[in-house]
Short mmCIF file of C-alpha atoms and ligand atoms in Angstrom, two decimals:
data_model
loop_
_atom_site.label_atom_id
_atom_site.label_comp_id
_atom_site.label_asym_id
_atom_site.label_seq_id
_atom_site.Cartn_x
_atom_site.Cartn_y
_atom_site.Cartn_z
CA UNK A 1 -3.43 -236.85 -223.68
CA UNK A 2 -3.52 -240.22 -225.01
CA UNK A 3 -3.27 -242.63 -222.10
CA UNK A 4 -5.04 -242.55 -217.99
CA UNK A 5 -1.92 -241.58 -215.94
CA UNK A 6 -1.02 -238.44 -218.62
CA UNK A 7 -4.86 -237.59 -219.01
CA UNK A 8 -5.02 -237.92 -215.21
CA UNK A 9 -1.75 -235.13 -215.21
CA UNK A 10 -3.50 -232.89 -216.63
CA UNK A 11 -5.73 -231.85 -213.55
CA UNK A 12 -2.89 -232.60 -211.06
CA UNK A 13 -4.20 -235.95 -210.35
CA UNK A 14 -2.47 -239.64 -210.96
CA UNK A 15 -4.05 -241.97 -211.75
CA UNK A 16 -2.94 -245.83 -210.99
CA UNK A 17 -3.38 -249.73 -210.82
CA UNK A 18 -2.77 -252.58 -208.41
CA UNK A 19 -0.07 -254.19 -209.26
CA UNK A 20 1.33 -257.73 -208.12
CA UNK A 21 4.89 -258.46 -208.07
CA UNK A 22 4.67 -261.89 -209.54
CA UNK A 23 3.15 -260.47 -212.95
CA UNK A 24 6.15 -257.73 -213.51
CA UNK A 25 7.76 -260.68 -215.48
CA UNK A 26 4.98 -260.99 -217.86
CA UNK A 27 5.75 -258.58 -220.59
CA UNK A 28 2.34 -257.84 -221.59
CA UNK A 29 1.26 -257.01 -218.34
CA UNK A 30 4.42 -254.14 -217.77
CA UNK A 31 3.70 -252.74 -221.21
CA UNK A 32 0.22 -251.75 -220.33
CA UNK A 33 1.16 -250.99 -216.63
CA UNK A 34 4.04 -248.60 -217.80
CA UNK A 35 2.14 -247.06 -220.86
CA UNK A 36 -0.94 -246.74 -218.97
CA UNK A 37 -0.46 -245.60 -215.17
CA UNK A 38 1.70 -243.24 -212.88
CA UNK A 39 0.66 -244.57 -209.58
CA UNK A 40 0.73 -248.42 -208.25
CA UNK A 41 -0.53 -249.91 -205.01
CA UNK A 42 1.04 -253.40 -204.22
CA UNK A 43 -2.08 -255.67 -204.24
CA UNK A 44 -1.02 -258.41 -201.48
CA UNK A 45 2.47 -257.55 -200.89
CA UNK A 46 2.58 -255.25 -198.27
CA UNK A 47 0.15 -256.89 -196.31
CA UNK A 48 1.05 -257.87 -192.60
CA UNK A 49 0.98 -261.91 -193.56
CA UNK A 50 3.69 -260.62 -196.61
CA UNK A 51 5.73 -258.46 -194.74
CA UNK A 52 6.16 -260.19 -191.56
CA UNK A 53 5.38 -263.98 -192.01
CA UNK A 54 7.10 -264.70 -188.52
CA UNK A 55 7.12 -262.35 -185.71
CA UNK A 56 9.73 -259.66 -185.83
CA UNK A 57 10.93 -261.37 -189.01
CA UNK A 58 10.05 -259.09 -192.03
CA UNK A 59 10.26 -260.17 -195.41
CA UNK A 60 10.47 -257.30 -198.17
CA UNK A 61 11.49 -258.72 -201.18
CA UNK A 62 8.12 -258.80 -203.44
CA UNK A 63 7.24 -255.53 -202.04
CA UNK A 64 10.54 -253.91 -203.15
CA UNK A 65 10.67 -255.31 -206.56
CA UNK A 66 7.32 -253.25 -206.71
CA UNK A 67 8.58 -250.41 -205.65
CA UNK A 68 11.82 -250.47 -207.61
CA UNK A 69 9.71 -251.14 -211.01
CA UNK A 70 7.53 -247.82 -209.56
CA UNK A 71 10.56 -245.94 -209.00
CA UNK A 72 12.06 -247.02 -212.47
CA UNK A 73 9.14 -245.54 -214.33
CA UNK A 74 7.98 -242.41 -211.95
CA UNK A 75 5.22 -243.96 -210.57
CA UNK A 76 4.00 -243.07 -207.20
CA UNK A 77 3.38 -246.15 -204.88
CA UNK A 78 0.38 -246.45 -202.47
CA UNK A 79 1.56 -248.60 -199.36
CA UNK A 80 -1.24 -251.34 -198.47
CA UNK A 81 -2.11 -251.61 -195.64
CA UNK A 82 -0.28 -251.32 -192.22
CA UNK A 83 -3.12 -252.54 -189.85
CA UNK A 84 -6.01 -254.84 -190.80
CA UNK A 85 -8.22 -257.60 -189.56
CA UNK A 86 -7.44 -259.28 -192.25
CA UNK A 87 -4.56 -261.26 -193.95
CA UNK A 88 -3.04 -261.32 -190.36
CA UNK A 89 -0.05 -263.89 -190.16
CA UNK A 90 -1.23 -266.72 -187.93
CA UNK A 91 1.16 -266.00 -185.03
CA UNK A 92 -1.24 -262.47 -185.48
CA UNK A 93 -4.66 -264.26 -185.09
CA UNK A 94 -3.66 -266.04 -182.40
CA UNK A 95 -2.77 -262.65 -180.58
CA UNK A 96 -4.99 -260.29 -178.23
CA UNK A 97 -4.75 -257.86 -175.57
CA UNK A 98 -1.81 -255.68 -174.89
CA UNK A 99 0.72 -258.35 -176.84
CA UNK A 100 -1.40 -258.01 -179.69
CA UNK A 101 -0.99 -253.80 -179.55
CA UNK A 102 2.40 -253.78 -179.19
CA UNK A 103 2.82 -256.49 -181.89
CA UNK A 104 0.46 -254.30 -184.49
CA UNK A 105 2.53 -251.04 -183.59
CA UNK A 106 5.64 -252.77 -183.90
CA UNK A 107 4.46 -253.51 -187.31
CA UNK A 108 3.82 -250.34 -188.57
CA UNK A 109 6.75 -248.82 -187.00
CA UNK A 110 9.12 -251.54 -188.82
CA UNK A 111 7.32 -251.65 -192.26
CA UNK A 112 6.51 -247.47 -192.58
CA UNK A 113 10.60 -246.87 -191.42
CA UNK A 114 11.42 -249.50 -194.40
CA UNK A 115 9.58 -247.77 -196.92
CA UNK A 116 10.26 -244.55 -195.52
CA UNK A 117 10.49 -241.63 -197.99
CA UNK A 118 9.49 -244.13 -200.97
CA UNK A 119 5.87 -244.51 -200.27
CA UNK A 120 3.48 -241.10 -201.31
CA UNK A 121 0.41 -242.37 -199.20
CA UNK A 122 -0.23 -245.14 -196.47
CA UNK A 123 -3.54 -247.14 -195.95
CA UNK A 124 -2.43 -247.25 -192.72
CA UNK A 125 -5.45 -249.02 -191.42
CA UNK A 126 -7.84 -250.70 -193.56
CA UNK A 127 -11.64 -251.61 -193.36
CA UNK A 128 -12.39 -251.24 -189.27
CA UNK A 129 -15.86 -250.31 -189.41
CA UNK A 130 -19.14 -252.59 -189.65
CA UNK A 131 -21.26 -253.19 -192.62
CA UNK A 132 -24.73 -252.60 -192.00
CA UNK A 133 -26.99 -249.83 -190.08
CA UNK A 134 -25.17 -249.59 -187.05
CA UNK A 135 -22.03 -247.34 -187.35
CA UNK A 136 -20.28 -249.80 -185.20
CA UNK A 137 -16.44 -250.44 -185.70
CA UNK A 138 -16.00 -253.87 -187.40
CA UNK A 139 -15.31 -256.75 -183.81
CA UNK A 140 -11.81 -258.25 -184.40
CA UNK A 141 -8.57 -259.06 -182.08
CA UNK A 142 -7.30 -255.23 -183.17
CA UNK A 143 -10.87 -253.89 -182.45
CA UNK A 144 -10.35 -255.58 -178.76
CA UNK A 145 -7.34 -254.31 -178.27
CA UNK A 146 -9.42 -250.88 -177.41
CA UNK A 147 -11.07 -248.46 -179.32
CA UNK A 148 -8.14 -246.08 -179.96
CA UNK A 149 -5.90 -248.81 -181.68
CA UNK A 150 -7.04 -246.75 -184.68
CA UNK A 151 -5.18 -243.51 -183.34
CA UNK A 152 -2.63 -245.56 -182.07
CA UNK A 153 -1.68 -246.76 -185.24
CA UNK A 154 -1.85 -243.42 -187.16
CA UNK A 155 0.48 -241.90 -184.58
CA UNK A 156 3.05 -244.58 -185.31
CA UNK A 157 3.05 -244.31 -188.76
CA UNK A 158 3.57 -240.70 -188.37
CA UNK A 159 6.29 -241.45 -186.19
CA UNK A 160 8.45 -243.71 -188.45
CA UNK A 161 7.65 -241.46 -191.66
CA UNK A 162 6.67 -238.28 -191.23
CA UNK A 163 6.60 -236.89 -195.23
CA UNK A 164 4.04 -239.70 -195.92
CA UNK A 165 0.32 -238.98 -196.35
CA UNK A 166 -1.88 -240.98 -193.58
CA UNK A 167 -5.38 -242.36 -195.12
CA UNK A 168 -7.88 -244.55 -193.34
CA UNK A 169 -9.15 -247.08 -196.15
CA UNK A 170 -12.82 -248.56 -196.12
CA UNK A 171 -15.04 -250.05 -198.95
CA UNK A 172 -19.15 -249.22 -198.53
CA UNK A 173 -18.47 -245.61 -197.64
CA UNK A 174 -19.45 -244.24 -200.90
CA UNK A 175 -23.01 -243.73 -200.33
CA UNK A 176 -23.17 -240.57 -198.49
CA UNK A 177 -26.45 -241.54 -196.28
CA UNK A 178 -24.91 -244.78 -195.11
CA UNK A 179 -24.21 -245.35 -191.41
CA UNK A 180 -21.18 -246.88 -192.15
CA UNK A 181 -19.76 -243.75 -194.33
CA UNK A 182 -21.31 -241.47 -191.34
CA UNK A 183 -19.04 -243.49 -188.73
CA UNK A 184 -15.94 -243.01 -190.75
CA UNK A 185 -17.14 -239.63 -191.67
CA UNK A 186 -17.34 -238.65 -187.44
CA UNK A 187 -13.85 -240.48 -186.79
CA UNK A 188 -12.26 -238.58 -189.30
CA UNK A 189 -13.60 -235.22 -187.93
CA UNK A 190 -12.90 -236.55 -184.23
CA UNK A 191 -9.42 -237.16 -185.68
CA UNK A 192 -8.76 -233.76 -187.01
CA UNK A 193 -9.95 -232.09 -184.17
CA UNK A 194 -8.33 -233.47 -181.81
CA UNK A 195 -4.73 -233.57 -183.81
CA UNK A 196 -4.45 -236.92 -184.75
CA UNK A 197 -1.92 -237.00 -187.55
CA UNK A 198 -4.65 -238.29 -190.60
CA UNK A 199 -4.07 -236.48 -194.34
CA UNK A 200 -6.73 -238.60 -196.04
CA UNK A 201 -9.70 -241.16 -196.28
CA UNK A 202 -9.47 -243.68 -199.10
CA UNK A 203 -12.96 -245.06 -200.80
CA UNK A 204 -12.18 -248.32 -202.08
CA UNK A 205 -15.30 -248.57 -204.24
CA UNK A 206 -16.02 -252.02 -205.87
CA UNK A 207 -18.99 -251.55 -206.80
CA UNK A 208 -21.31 -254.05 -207.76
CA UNK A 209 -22.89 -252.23 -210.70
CA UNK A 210 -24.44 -248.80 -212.28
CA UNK A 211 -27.15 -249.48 -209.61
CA UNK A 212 -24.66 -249.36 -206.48
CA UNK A 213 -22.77 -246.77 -207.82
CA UNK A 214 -24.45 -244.13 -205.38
CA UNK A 215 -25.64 -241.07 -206.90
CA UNK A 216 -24.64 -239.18 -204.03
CA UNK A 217 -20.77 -240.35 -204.24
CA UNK A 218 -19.72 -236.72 -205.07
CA UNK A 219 -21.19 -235.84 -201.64
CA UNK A 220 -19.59 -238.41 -199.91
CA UNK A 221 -16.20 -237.08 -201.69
CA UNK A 222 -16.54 -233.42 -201.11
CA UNK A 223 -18.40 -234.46 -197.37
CA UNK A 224 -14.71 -235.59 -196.66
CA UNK A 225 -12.49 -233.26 -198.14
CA UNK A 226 -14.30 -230.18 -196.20
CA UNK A 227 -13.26 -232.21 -192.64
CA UNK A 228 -9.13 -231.22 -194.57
CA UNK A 229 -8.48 -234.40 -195.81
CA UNK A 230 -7.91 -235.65 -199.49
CA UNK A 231 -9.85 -237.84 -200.46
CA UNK A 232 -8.61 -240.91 -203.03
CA UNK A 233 -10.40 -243.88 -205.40
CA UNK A 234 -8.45 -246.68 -204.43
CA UNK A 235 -9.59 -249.95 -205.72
CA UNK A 236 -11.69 -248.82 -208.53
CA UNK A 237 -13.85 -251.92 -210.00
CA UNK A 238 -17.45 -252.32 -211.45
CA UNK A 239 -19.22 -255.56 -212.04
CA UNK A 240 -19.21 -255.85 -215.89
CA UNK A 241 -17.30 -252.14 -216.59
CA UNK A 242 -20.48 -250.28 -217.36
CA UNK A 243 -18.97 -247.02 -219.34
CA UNK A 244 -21.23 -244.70 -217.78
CA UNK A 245 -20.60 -245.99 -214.30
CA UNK A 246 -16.75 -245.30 -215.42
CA UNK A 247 -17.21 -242.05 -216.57
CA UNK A 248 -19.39 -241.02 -213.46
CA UNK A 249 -17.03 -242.27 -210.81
CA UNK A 250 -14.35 -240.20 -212.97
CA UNK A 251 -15.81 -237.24 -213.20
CA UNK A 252 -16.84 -237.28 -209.71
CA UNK A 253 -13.49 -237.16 -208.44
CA UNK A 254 -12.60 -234.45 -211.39
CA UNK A 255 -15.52 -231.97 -209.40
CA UNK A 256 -13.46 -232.61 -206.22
CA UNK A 257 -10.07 -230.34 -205.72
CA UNK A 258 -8.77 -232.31 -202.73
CA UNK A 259 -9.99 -235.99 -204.91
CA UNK A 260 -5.89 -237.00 -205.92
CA UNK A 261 -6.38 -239.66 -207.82
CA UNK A 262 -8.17 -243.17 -208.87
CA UNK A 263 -6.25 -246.38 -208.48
CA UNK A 264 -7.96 -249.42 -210.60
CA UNK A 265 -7.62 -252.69 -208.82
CA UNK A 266 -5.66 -254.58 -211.41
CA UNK A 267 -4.98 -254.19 -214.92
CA UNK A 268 -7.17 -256.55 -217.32
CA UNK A 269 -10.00 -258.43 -216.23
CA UNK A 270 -7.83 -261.51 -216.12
CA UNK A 271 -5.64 -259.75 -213.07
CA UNK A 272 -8.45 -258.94 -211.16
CA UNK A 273 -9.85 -260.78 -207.40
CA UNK A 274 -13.14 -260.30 -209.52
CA UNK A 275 -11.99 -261.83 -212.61
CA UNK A 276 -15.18 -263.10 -213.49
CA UNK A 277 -17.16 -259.89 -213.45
CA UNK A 278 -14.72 -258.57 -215.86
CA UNK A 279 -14.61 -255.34 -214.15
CA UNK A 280 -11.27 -253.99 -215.31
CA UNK A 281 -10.52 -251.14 -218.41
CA UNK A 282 -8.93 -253.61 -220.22
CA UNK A 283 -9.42 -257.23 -221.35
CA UNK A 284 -7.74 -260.45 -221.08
CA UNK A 285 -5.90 -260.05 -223.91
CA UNK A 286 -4.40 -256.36 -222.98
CA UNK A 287 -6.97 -254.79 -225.39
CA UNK A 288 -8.60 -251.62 -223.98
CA UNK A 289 -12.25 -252.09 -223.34
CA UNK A 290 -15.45 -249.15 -223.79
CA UNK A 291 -15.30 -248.29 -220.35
CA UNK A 292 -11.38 -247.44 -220.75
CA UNK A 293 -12.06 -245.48 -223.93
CA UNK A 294 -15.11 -243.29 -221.08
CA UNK A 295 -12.37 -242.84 -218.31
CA UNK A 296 -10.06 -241.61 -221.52
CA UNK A 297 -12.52 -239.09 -222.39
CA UNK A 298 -13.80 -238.01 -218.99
CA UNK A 299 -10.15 -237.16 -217.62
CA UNK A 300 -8.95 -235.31 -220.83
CA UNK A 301 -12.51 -233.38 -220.50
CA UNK A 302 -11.55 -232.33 -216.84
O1 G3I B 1 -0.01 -266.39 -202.92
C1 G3I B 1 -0.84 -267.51 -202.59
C2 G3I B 1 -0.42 -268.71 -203.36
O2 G3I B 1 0.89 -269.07 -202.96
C3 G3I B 1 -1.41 -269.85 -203.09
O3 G3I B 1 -1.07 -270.96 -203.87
C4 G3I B 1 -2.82 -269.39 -203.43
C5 G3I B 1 -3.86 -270.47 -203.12
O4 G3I B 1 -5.00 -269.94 -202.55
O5 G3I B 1 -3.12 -268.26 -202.67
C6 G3I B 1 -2.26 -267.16 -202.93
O6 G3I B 1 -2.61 -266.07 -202.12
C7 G3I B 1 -3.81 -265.41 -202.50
C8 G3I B 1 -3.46 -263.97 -202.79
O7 G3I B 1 -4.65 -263.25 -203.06
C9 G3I B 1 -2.56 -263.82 -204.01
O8 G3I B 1 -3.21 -264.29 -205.17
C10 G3I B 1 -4.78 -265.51 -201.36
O9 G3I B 1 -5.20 -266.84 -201.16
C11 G3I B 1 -5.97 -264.63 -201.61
O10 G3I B 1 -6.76 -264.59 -200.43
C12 G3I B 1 -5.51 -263.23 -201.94
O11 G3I B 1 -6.66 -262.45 -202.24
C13 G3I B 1 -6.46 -261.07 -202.13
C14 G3I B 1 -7.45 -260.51 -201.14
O12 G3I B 1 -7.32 -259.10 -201.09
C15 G3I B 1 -7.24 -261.09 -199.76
O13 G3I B 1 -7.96 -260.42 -198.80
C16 G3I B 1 -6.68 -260.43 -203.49
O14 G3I B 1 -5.63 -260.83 -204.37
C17 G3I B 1 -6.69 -258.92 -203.38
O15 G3I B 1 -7.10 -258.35 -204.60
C18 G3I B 1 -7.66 -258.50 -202.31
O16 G3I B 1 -7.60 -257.09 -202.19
C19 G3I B 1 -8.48 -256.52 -201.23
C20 G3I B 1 -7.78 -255.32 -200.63
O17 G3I B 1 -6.56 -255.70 -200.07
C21 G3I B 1 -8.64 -254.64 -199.58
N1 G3I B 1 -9.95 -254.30 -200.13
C22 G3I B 1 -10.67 -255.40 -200.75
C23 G3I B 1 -9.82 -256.06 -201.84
C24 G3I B 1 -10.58 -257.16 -202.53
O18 G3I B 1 -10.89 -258.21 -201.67
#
């Protein structure tokens, strides 16, 4: 097949961008995005500082046109993210204890029952363990709230939609012999024996370059997928777009049944957090870069 999301078809996989709702009016930008991908995860807009600026008041709108535009072309949407540290609305930060608990669940109850039935998968929490050699979970206000406000937050989610896959969401758990991807590894298998409703771990993986791309990452892929859960490339970027790194990362996931898909965090270099690393498939000018033509070639060789 002749573009990622069609290639990625081919094998049962998607395979997707970020996407932010204030570029779907830029007509370069959609022509790539609708050529190129079948799956979208809303870069900012579902965040808890987007979706619910004031407590109990919950604003939708960019996060909808995102969705509609998804829905409009088939694509399958990635909701981001229901519990965080991070991007908390101030009237968040300033929360703790039991308030703070019932505020995050209340969260994830109201924005999973909004978008319930049009999201595929849910980061429903994002990035809660430590970097660094201890295997610790990552201090914050939700992190004091008690150790199971990870649990907590999958069983609401469940709760308010039910059809939707459940992934935990962490970057630096690529490299298989890190104590950070052994932590999430352990709460994941804690999780499934004990019946707590998770369907899958995402690996963010912005990686820094060919040399922190982890040799091992097809371990750390399969490692997961034997605890039952699928296992999905989420944020896909690599300092300078190295081809080979590409291809490896692609046909890493292709060696992995239960590895769904690859989601690219943004579109051309210009789009990206990153932008100048130019770590994207395509350039600031929409034209498709080596590294696109690798993942091209890699997917259609799967
Ligand atoms: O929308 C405001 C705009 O109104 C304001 O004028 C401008 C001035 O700073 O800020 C704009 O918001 C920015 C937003 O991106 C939209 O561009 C925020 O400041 C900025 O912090 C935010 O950055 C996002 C970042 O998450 C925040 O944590 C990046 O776009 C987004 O790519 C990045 O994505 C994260 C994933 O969610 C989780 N994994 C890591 C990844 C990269 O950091």
């Amino acid at each position: 097949a002749t573009t990622l999301g069609a290639s990625a078809a081919q094998t049962g996989r998607y395979f997707g961008t970020a996407v932010a709702a204030n570029k779907l009016s830029d007509s370069a930008y959609t022509t790539i995005l609708n050529r190129e991908f079948n799956q979208v995860t809303p870069e900012n807009e579902m965040k808890i500082d987007a979706t619910e600026p004031q407590q109990g008041v919950f604003t939708y709108g960019n996060a909808d046109r995102i969705v509609a535009h998804a829905r409009s072309q088939g694509m399958k949407v990635r909701g981001h993210t229901l519990a965080w540290h991070s991007q908390q609305p101030g009237w968040m930060q300033n929360m703790s204890g039991s308030a703070l608990r019932s505020a995050m669940l209340n969260h994830v109850t109201q924005v999973a029952t909004h978008f319930r039935g049009q999201v595929a998968w849910w980061d429903v929490v994002n990035e809660a363990f430590a970097d660094g050699g201890t295997g610790a979970r990552r201090d914050s206000n939700l992190q004091r709230t008690g150790n199971d406000w990870i649990e907590a937050a999958f069983r609401a989610a469940d709760a308010a939609d039910p059809n939707a896959q459940l992934c935990y969401n962490d970057y630096n758990i690529d490299n298989w012999n890190d104590a950070k991807t052994q932590a999430v590894y352990r709460m994941v298998q804690d999780f499934k024996s004990r019946g707590v409703p998770i369907d899958c771990v995402g690996l963010q993986s912005h990686f820094t370059g060919g040399s922190n791309y982890p040799s091992n990452y097809r371990t750390t892929l399969s490692s997961f997928a034997a605890l039952g859960v699928d296992v999905h490339i989420t944020e896909l970027d690599i300092r300078n777009a190295p081809s080979d790194a590409y291809r490896n990362v692609v046909n890493d996931c292709l060696a992995v049944a239960r590895c769904k898909g690859i989601t690219v965090w943004g579109i051309r270099d210009s789009d990206s957090w990153r932008s100048g690393e130019s770590p994207l498939l395509f350039d600031g000018g929409g034209n498709k870069k080596a590294a696109y033509d690798a993942v091209l070639t890699a997917l259609n060789n799967g």
